[in-house]
Amino acid sequence: MLCLIITAGHAKDNDPSGAEGKTIFQAQCASCHNVNKQLIGPALAGVDQRHTEAWIIQFVRASQAMVKSGDKEAVALFTQFKIPMPDHPDLSDVQIRSILSYIKSAAVAEAADKPPFSRPAVIQPGYQPFSP
């Protein structure tokens, strides 16, 4: 059973840091989505590169209407994950854009947090730790 928590208040008109988006994401998205890992729904890192902003806004608001209308990408997601995403008609365009800002910043932060010892040749090309 999916539980939807309604967030009170309105998003700031401009939230490039994604602070408001993080709050909304944690309240309404995190039960099924993670930025960098697949859960019940897909990982959301790079979602803005896979879909247009207009498509994302429409999908967040009415995913099943898009599936029923035959939207190719919406049908593919529903087929892959086999569970409908709850509709979020309560979210404004500004709030959804704020969530996207948070997703972008969280995806970049995750990439930057990887320890350098996991990829030394990338940091120092030609590095060979066990060479004589």
Short mmCIF file of C-alpha atoms in Angstrom, two decimals:
data_model
loop_
_atom_site.label_atom_id
_atom_site.label_comp_id
_atom_site.label_asym_id
_atom_site.label_seq_id
_atom_site.Cartn_x
_atom_site.Cartn_y
_atom_site.Cartn_z
CA MET A 1 0.00 0.00 0.00
CA LEU A 2 1.36 3.35 -0.98
CA CYS A 3 1.00 6.20 1.46
CA LEU A 4 0.91 9.76 0.22
CA ILE A 5 1.84 12.56 2.57
CA ILE A 6 0.50 15.94 1.59
CA THR A 7 3.00 18.75 2.02
CA ALA A 8 1.64 22.04 3.30
CA GLY A 9 2.82 25.35 2.00
CA HIS A 10 4.07 26.58 -1.32
CA ALA A 11 7.46 26.27 -2.96
CA LYS A 12 9.61 29.33 -3.29
CA ASP A 13 9.41 30.92 -6.72
CA ASN A 14 13.07 30.20 -7.34
CA ASP A 15 14.79 27.32 -5.60
CA PRO A 16 17.99 26.54 -7.52
CA SER A 17 19.48 24.76 -4.50
CA GLY A 18 16.57 22.34 -4.34
CA ALA A 19 16.09 22.86 -0.57
CA GLU A 20 12.29 22.99 -0.89
CA GLY A 21 12.50 20.17 -3.41
CA LYS A 22 14.37 17.99 -0.92
CA THR A 23 11.61 18.49 1.65
CA ILE A 24 8.91 17.62 -0.87
CA PHE A 25 10.93 14.68 -2.22
CA GLN A 26 11.37 13.23 1.27
CA ALA A 27 7.67 13.65 2.05
CA GLN A 28 6.14 12.49 -1.22
CA CYS A 29 8.68 10.61 -3.31
CA ALA A 30 11.22 8.85 -1.08
CA SER A 31 8.92 5.97 -0.14
CA CYS A 32 9.26 4.70 -3.73
CA HIS A 33 12.21 6.59 -5.25
CA ASN A 34 15.86 7.26 -4.52
CA VAL A 35 18.01 9.62 -6.53
CA ASN A 36 20.75 7.08 -7.25
CA LYS A 37 19.22 3.64 -6.57
CA GLN A 38 16.24 1.82 -7.96
CA LEU A 39 13.61 1.08 -5.32
CA ILE A 40 9.93 0.43 -6.05
CA GLY A 41 10.31 3.06 -8.78
CA PRO A 42 13.29 4.03 -10.91
CA ALA A 43 16.37 5.90 -9.71
CA LEU A 44 15.79 9.53 -10.59
CA ALA A 45 19.34 10.75 -11.29
CA GLY A 46 19.38 11.99 -14.88
CA VAL A 47 15.59 11.98 -15.23
CA ASP A 48 15.83 15.47 -16.74
CA GLN A 49 18.03 14.01 -19.49
CA ARG A 50 15.65 11.13 -20.22
CA HIS A 51 12.46 13.22 -20.34
CA THR A 52 11.49 16.81 -21.01
CA GLU A 53 10.52 19.01 -18.08
CA ALA A 54 6.98 19.33 -19.46
CA TRP A 55 6.69 15.51 -19.67
CA ILE A 56 7.95 15.11 -16.09
CA ILE A 57 5.48 17.69 -14.75
CA GLN A 58 2.60 15.99 -16.56
CA PHE A 59 3.73 12.52 -15.39
CA VAL A 60 4.09 13.57 -11.76
CA ARG A 61 0.59 15.01 -11.80
CA ALA A 62 -1.20 12.21 -13.69
CA SER A 63 0.96 9.20 -14.55
CA GLN A 64 -1.90 6.77 -15.07
CA ALA A 65 -3.76 9.16 -17.36
CA MET A 66 -0.60 9.23 -19.48
CA VAL A 67 -0.41 5.42 -19.46
CA LYS A 68 -4.07 5.13 -20.44
CA SER A 69 -3.58 7.67 -23.24
CA GLY A 70 -0.83 5.47 -24.66
CA ASP A 71 2.17 7.72 -23.95
CA LYS A 72 5.06 5.46 -25.02
CA GLU A 73 7.45 6.42 -22.21
CA ALA A 74 4.76 6.27 -19.49
CA VAL A 75 3.62 2.84 -20.70
CA ALA A 76 7.24 1.61 -20.70
CA LEU A 77 7.75 2.73 -17.09
CA PHE A 78 4.49 1.15 -15.97
CA THR A 79 5.36 -2.09 -17.78
CA GLN A 80 8.83 -2.20 -16.23
CA PHE A 81 7.86 -1.40 -12.64
CA LYS A 82 4.35 -2.93 -12.62
CA ILE A 83 2.99 -0.49 -10.05
CA PRO A 84 1.22 2.79 -10.72
CA MET A 85 2.83 5.94 -9.46
CA PRO A 86 0.38 7.94 -7.34
CA ASP A 87 -0.82 11.13 -8.95
CA HIS A 88 0.31 14.39 -7.35
CA PRO A 89 -2.14 17.05 -8.61
CA ASP A 90 -1.38 19.02 -5.44
CA LEU A 91 2.13 19.88 -6.65
CA SER A 92 2.64 23.08 -8.64
CA ASP A 93 5.02 23.43 -11.58
CA VAL A 94 7.35 25.39 -9.29
CA GLN A 95 7.34 22.61 -6.69
CA ILE A 96 8.05 19.93 -9.28
CA ARG A 97 10.90 22.04 -10.71
CA SER A 98 12.24 22.37 -7.16
CA ILE A 99 12.19 18.57 -6.81
CA LEU A 100 14.11 18.33 -10.10
CA SER A 101 16.69 20.81 -8.75
CA TYR A 102 17.11 18.65 -5.66
CA ILE A 103 17.49 15.48 -7.77
CA LYS A 104 20.18 17.15 -9.90
CA SER A 105 22.11 18.39 -6.85
CA ALA A 106 21.82 15.04 -5.03
CA ALA A 107 23.03 13.14 -8.11
CA VAL A 108 26.08 15.42 -8.41
CA ALA A 109 26.79 15.15 -4.67
CA GLU A 110 26.66 11.35 -4.84
CA ALA A 111 29.15 11.29 -7.70
CA ALA A 112 31.51 13.65 -5.85
CA ASP A 113 31.34 11.61 -2.63
CA LYS A 114 32.94 8.49 -4.09
CA PRO A 115 36.28 7.79 -2.43
CA PRO A 116 39.32 8.41 -4.63
CA PHE A 117 40.80 5.02 -3.85
CA SER A 118 37.99 3.35 -5.79
CA ARG A 119 39.22 4.91 -9.04
CA PRO A 120 42.87 5.98 -8.68
CA ALA A 121 43.62 5.72 -12.40
CA VAL A 122 40.90 8.26 -13.12
CA ILE A 123 42.33 10.73 -10.64
CA GLN A 124 45.92 10.07 -11.65
CA PRO A 125 46.06 8.66 -15.21
CA GLY A 126 48.63 5.94 -15.68
CA TYR A 127 48.70 5.17 -11.94
CA GLN A 128 49.79 1.60 -11.23
CA PRO A 129 49.80 0.90 -7.48
CA PHE A 130 51.67 -2.39 -7.61
CA SER A 131 54.27 -1.70 -10.26
CA PRO A 132 57.92 -2.59 -9.44
#
